[in-house]
Short mmCIF file of C-alpha atoms and ligand atoms in Angstrom, two decimals:
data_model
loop_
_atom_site.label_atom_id
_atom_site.label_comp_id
_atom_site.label_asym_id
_atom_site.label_seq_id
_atom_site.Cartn_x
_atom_site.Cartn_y
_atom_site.Cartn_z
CA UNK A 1 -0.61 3.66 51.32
CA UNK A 2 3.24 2.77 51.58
CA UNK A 3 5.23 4.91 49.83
CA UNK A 4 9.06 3.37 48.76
CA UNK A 5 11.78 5.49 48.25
CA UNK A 6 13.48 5.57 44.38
CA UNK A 7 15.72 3.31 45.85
CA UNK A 8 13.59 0.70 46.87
CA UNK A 9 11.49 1.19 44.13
CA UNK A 10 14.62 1.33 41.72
CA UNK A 11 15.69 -2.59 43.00
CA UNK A 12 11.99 -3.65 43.06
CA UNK A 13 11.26 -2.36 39.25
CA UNK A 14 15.30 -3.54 38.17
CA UNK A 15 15.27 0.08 36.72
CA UNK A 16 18.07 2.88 38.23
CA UNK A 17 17.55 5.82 39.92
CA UNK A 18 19.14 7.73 37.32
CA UNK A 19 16.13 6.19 34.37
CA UNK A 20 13.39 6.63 37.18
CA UNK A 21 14.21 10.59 37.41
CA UNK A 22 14.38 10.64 33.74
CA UNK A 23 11.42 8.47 33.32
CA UNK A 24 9.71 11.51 35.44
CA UNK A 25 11.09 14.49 33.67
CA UNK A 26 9.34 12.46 30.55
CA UNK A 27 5.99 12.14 32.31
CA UNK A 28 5.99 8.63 31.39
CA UNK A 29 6.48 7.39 34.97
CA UNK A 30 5.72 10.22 37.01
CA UNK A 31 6.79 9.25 41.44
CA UNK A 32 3.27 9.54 43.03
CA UNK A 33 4.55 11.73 45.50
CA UNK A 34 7.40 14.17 45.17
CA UNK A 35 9.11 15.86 48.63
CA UNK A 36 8.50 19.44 47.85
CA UNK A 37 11.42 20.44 50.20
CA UNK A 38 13.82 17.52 49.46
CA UNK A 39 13.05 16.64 45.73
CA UNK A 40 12.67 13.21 47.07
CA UNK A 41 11.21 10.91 44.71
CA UNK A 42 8.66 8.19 46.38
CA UNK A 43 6.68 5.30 44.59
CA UNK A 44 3.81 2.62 44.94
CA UNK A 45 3.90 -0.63 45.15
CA UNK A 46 1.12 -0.89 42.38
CA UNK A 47 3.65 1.08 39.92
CA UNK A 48 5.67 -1.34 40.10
CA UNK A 49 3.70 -3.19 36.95
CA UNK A 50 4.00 -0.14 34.60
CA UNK A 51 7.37 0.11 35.75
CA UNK A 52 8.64 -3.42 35.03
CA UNK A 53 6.86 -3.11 31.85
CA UNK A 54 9.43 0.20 31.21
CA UNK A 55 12.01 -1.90 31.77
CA UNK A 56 11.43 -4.70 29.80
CA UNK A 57 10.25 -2.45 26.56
CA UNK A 58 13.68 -0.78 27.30
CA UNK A 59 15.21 -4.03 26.81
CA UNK A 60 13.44 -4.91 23.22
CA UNK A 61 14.96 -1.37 22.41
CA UNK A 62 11.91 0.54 21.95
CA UNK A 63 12.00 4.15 21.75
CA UNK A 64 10.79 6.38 24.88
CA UNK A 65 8.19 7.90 23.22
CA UNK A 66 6.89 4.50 21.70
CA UNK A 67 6.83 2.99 25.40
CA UNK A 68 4.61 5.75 26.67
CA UNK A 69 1.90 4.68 24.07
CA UNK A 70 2.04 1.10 24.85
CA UNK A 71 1.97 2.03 28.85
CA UNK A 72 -1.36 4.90 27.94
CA UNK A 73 -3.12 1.50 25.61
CA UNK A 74 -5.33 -0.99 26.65
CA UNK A 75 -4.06 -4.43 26.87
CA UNK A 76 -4.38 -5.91 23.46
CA UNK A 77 -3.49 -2.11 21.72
CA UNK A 78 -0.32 -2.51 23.86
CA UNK A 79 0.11 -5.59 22.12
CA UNK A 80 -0.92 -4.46 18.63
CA UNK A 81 2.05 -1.64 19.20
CA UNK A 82 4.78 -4.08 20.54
CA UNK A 83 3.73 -6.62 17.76
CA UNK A 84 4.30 -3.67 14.92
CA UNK A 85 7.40 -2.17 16.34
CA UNK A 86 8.91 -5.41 16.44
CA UNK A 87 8.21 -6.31 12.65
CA UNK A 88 9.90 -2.87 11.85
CA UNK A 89 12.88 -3.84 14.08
CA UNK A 90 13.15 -6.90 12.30
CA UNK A 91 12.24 -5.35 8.65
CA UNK A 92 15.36 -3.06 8.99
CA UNK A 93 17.57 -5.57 10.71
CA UNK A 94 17.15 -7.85 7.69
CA UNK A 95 17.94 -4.83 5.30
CA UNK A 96 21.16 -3.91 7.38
CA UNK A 97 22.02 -7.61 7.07
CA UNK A 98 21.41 -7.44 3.41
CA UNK A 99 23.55 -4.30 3.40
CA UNK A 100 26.63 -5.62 5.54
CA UNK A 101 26.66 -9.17 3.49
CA UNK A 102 26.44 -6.16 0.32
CA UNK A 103 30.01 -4.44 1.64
CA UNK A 104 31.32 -8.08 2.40
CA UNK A 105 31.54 -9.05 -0.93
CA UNK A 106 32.09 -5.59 -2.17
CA UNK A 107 35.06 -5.93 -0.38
CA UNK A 108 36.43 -9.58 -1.40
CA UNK A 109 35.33 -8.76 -4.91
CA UNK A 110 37.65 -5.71 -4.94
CA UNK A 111 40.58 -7.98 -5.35
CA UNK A 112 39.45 -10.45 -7.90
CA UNK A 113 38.05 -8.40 -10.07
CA UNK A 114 40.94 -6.59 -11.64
CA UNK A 115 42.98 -10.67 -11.91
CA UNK A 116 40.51 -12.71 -14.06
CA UNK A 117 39.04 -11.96 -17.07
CA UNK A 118 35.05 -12.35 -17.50
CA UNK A 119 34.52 -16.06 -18.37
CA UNK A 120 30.57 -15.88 -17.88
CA UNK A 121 28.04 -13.21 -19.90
CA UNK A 122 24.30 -12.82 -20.16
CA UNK A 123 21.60 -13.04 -22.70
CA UNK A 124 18.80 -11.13 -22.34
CA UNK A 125 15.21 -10.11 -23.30
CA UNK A 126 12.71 -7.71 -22.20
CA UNK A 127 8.80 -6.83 -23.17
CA UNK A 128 5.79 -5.06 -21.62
CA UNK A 129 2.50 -4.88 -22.39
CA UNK A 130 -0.32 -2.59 -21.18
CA UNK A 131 -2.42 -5.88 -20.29
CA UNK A 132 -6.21 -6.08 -21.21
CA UNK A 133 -7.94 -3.85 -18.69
CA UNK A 134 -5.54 -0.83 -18.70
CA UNK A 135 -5.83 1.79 -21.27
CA UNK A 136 -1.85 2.92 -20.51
CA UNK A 137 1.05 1.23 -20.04
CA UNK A 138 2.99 2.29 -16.57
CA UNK A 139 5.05 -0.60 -16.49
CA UNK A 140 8.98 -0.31 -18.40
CA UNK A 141 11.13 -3.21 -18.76
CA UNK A 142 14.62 -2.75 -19.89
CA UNK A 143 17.62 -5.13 -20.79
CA UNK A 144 21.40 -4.53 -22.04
CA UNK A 145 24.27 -5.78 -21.59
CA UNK A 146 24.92 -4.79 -18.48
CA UNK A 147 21.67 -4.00 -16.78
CA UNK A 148 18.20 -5.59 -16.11
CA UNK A 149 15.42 -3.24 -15.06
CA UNK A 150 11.73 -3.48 -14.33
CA UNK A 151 9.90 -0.39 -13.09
CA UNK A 152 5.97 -0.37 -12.07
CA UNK A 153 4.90 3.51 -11.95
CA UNK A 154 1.99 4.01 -10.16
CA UNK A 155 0.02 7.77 -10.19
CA UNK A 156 -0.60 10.30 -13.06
CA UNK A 157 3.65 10.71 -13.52
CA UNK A 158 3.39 7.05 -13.25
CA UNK A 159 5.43 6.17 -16.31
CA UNK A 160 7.56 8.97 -16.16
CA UNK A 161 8.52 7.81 -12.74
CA UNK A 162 9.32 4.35 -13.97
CA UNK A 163 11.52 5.57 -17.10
CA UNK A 164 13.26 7.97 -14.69
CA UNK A 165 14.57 5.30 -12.44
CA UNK A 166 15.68 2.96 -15.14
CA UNK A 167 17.29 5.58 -16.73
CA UNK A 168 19.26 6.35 -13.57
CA UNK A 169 20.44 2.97 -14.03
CA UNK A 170 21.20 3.22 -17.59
CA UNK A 171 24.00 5.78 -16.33
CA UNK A 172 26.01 2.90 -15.03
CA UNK A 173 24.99 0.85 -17.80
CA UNK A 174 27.17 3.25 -20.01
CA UNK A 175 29.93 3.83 -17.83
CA UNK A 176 30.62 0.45 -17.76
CA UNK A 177 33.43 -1.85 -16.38
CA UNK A 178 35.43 1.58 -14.85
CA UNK A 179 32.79 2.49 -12.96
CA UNK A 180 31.89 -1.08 -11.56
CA UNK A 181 35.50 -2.62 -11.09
CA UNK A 182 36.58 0.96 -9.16
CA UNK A 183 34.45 -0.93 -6.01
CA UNK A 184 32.20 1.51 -6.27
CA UNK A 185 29.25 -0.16 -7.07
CA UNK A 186 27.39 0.21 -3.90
CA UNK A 187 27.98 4.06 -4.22
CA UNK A 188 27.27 4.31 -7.41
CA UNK A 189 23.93 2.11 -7.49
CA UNK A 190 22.66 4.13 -3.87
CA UNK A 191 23.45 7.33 -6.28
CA UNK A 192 21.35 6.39 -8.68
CA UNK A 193 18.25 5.51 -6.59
CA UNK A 194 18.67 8.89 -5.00
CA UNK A 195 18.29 11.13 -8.07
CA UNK A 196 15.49 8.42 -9.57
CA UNK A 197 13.85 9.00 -5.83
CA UNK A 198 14.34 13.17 -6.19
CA UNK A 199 12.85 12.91 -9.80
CA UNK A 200 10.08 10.69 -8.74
CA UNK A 201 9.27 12.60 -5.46
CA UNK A 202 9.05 16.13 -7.88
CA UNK A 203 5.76 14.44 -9.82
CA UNK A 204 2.76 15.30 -8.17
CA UNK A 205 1.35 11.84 -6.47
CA UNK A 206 3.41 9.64 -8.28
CA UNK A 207 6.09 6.60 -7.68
CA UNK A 208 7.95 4.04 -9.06
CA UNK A 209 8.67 0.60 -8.04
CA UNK A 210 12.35 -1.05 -9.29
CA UNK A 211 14.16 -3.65 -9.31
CA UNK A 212 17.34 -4.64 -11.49
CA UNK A 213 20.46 -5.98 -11.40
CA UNK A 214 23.81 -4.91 -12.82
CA UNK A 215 25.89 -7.33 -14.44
CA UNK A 216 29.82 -6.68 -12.99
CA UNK A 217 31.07 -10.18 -15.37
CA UNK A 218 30.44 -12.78 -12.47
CA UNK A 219 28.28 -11.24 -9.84
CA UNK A 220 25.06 -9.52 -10.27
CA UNK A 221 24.35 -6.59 -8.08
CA UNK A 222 20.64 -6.41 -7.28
CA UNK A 223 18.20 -3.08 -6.56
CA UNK A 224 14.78 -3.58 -5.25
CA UNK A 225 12.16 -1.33 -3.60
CA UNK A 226 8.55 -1.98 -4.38
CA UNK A 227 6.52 -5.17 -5.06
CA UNK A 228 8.20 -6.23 -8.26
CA UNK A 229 10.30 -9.06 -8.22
CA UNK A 230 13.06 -11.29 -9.40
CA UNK A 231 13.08 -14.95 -9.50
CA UNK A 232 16.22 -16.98 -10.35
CA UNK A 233 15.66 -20.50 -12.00
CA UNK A 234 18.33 -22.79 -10.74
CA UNK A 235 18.77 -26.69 -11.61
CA UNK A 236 15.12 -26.64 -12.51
CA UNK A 237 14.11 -25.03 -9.55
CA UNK A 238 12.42 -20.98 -8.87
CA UNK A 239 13.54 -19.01 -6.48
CA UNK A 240 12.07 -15.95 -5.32
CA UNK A 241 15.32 -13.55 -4.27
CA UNK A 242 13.23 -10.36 -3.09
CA UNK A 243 10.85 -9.61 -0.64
CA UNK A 244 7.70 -7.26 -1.49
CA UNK A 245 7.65 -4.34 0.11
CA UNK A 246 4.02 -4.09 0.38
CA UNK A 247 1.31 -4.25 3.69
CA UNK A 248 0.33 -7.61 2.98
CA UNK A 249 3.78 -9.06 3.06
CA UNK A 250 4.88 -7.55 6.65
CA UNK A 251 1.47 -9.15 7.70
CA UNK A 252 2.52 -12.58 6.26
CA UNK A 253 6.03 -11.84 7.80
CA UNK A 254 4.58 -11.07 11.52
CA UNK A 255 1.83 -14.41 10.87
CA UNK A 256 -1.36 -12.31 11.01
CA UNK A 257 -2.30 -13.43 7.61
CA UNK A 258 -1.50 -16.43 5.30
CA UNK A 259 0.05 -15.94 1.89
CA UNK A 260 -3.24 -17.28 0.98
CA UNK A 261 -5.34 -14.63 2.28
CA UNK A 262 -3.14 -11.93 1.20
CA UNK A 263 -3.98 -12.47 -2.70
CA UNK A 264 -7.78 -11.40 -1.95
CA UNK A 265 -6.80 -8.80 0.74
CA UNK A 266 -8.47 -5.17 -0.31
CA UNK A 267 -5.19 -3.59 0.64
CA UNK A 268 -2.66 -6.29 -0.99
CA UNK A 269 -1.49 -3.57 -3.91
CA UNK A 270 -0.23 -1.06 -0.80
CA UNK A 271 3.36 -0.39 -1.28
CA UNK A 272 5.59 0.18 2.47
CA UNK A 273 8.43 1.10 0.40
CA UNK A 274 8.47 2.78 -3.41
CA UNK A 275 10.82 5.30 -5.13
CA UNK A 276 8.82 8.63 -4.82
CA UNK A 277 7.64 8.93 -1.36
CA UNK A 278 8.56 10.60 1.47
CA UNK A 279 11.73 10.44 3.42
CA UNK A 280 15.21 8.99 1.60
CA UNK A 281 14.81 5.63 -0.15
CA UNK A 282 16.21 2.31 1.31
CA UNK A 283 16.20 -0.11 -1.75
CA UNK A 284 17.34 -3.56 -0.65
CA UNK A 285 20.83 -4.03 -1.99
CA UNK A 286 22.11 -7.71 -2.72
CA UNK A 287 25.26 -9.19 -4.34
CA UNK A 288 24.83 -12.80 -6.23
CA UNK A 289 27.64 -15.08 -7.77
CA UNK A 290 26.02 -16.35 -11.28
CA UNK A 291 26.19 -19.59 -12.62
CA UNK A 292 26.49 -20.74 -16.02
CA UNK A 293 22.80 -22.20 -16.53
CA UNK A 294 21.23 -19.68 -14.13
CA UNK A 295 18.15 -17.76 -15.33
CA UNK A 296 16.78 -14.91 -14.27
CA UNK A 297 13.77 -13.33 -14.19
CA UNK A 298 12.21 -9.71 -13.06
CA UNK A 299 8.90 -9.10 -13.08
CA UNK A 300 5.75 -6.53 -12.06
CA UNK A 301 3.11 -7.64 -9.98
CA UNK A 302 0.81 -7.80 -13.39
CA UNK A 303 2.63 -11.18 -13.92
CA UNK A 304 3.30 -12.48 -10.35
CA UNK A 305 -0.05 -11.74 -9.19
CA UNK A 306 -1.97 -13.30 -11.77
CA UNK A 307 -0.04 -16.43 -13.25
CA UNK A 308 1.00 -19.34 -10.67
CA UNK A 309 4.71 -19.89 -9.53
CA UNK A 310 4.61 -23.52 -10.93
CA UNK A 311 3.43 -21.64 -14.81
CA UNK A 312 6.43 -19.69 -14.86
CA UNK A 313 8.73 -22.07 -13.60
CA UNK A 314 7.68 -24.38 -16.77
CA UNK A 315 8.13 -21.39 -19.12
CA UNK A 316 11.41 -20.97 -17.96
CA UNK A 317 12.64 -24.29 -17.93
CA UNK A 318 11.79 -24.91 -21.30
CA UNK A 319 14.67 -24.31 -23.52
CA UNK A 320 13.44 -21.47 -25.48
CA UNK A 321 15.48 -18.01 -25.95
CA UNK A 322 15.15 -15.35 -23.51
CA UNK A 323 12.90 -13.57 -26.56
CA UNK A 324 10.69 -16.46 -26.97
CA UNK A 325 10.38 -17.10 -23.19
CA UNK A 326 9.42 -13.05 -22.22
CA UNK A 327 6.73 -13.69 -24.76
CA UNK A 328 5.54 -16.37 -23.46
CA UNK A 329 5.32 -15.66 -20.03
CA UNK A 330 2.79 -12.60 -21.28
CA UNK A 331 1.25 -14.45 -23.37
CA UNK A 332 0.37 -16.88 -19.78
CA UNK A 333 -0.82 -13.18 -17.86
CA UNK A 334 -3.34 -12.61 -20.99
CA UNK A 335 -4.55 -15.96 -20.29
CA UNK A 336 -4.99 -15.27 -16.67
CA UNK A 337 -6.98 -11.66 -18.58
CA UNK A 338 -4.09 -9.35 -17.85
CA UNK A 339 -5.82 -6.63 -15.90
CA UNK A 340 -2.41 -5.07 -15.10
CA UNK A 341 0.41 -3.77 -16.93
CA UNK A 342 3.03 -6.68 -17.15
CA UNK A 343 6.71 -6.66 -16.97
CA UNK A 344 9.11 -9.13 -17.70
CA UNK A 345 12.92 -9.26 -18.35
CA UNK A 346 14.72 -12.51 -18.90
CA UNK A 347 17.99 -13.18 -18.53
CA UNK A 348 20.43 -16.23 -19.19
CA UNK A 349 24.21 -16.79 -17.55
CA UNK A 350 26.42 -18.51 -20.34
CA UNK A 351 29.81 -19.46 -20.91
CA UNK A 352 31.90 -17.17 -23.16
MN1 MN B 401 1.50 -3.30 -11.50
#
């Protein structure tokens, strides 16, 4: 058997001498023979696969540790692993993006704000119901003049969850314009999250979903972790503006399953993300410019899972009042036999 030196072996595999030693010390790509006089490192021709395969995991940006597992798995578990770290890279890319475009108009909003005077304010409703399966209600929907909030508690604290994180909100809610026009919305919205998150994680088994949005006079500032949603009805037209954090939604994202397979899947209620489990929370955090005519609407799953997009697009396109229209959208999840708590805040963008 031909041995090459680290050298050789180093050009062949397009790896350095410097990452083979290390890959060594890490056991992940151990020389098959070592000098035990000189320390010389020397190689095989037929490592030269694992080791290209080091190299171009290296290049993805996949962790050491993470590249041993693939290089220990059978081919299609190696493929299984690259396949999942790859939807996480892109999950949290997509959040920093979010985050960044966040701080962007943070920071171009910083200077407006102060000049012009709010010409733009919203009218709002919110209801929940405990459904027609579920003998408690888990769900809270709030709306003021400043905030929109839906929560989805899930465990025994379930609904103390929920009301916890909305009333984290509520804190901004009340300190109003100084708080919001100081720029410090972004600080003050990832403060609340973080004591809703502490009070969540402190009840035995329990979580919270939430998303809302804070109303700054022109923009609204969005917070979402968890599988409720908002919509946004436009010239007639719905638009989903978050992403479910949920199992069955990276699977739809990475194309192993169809968004019409995921609405049967046994595992489609599993949250990836919820306020209440482990680790810190990382809430998607989005900026939009409102337009007079805009309506918006937040939701729990109880109403997105079980009445059709092109139902509650008609419900809010007819020209009823935010009051009216929250009704009727749970009066539509009844119809469809409400078997979860429902959610719904609606709000309007008018002209002052
Ligand atoms: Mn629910």
């Amino acid at each position: 058997m031909e041995l090459l030196t680290i050298g050789a072996f180093a050009r062949a595999s397009r790896l350095s001498a410097k990452a083979l030693r290390r890959y060594d010390e890490l056991g992940l790509l151990p020389p098959a023979r070592t000098d035990p006089y000189t320390g010389y490192r020397y190689y095989t021709a037929a490592q030269l696969e694992r080791a290209r395969l080091v190299a171009w995991l290296r290049r993805i940006g996949m962790p050491l540790a993470r590249i041993g597992e693939v290089c220990d798995a059978d081919a299609s578990d190696a493929a299984d692993l690259v396949r999942a770290y790859w939807a996480q890279v892109e999950a949290e890319t997509e959040a920093r993006r979010d985050l960044a475009t966040f701080l962007i108009d943070q920071l171009i909003g910083k200077e407006t704000d102060m000049s012009t005077a709010p010409t733009l304010g919203i009218r709002y409703a919110a209801l929940t119901d405990a459904g027609l399966v579920r003998a408690s209600n888990q769900d809270t929907a709030y709306a003021g003049s400043r905030l929109l909030a839906v929560a989805d508690g899930y465990g025994s604290g379930g609904t103390t969850a929920g009301e916890a994180a909305v009333n984290a909100l509520k804190v901004l809610e009340a300190a109003g314009a100084k708080v919001i026009r100081a720029g410090d919305l972004l600080n003050a919205l990832g403060d609340a999250v973080d004591a809703a998150h502490r009070e969540a994680a402190g009840l035995q088994d329990s979580g919270t979903t939430l998303t809302a949005m804070l109303w700054t006079g022109s923009q609204l500032a969005l917070v979402h972790i968890g599988d409720s949603r908002a919509y946004v009805l436009r010239d007639g037209a719905l638009f989903q503006i978050t992403h479910d954090h949920t199992m069955v939604q990276a699977m739809i994202d990475e194309g192993t399953l169809t968004p019409d397979e995921a609405r049967s899947h046994p595992q489609r209620t599993l949250l990836l993300r919820a306020l209440g489990t482990e680790g810190p929370p990382s809430p998607d955090l989005k900026l939009y410019d409102a337009e007079a005519g805009d309506r918006y609407l937040l939701c729990s799953d109880g109403l997105s899972t079980v009445v059709p997009d092109a139902d509650v697009e008609r419900t809010l396109g007819a020209s009823t009042d935010p009051d009216e229209t929250v009704r009727a959208l749970i009066a539509l999840a009844h119809e469809a036999g409400a078997p979860d708590n429902v959610a719904c805040v609606v709000a309007d963008v008018v002209t002052l």
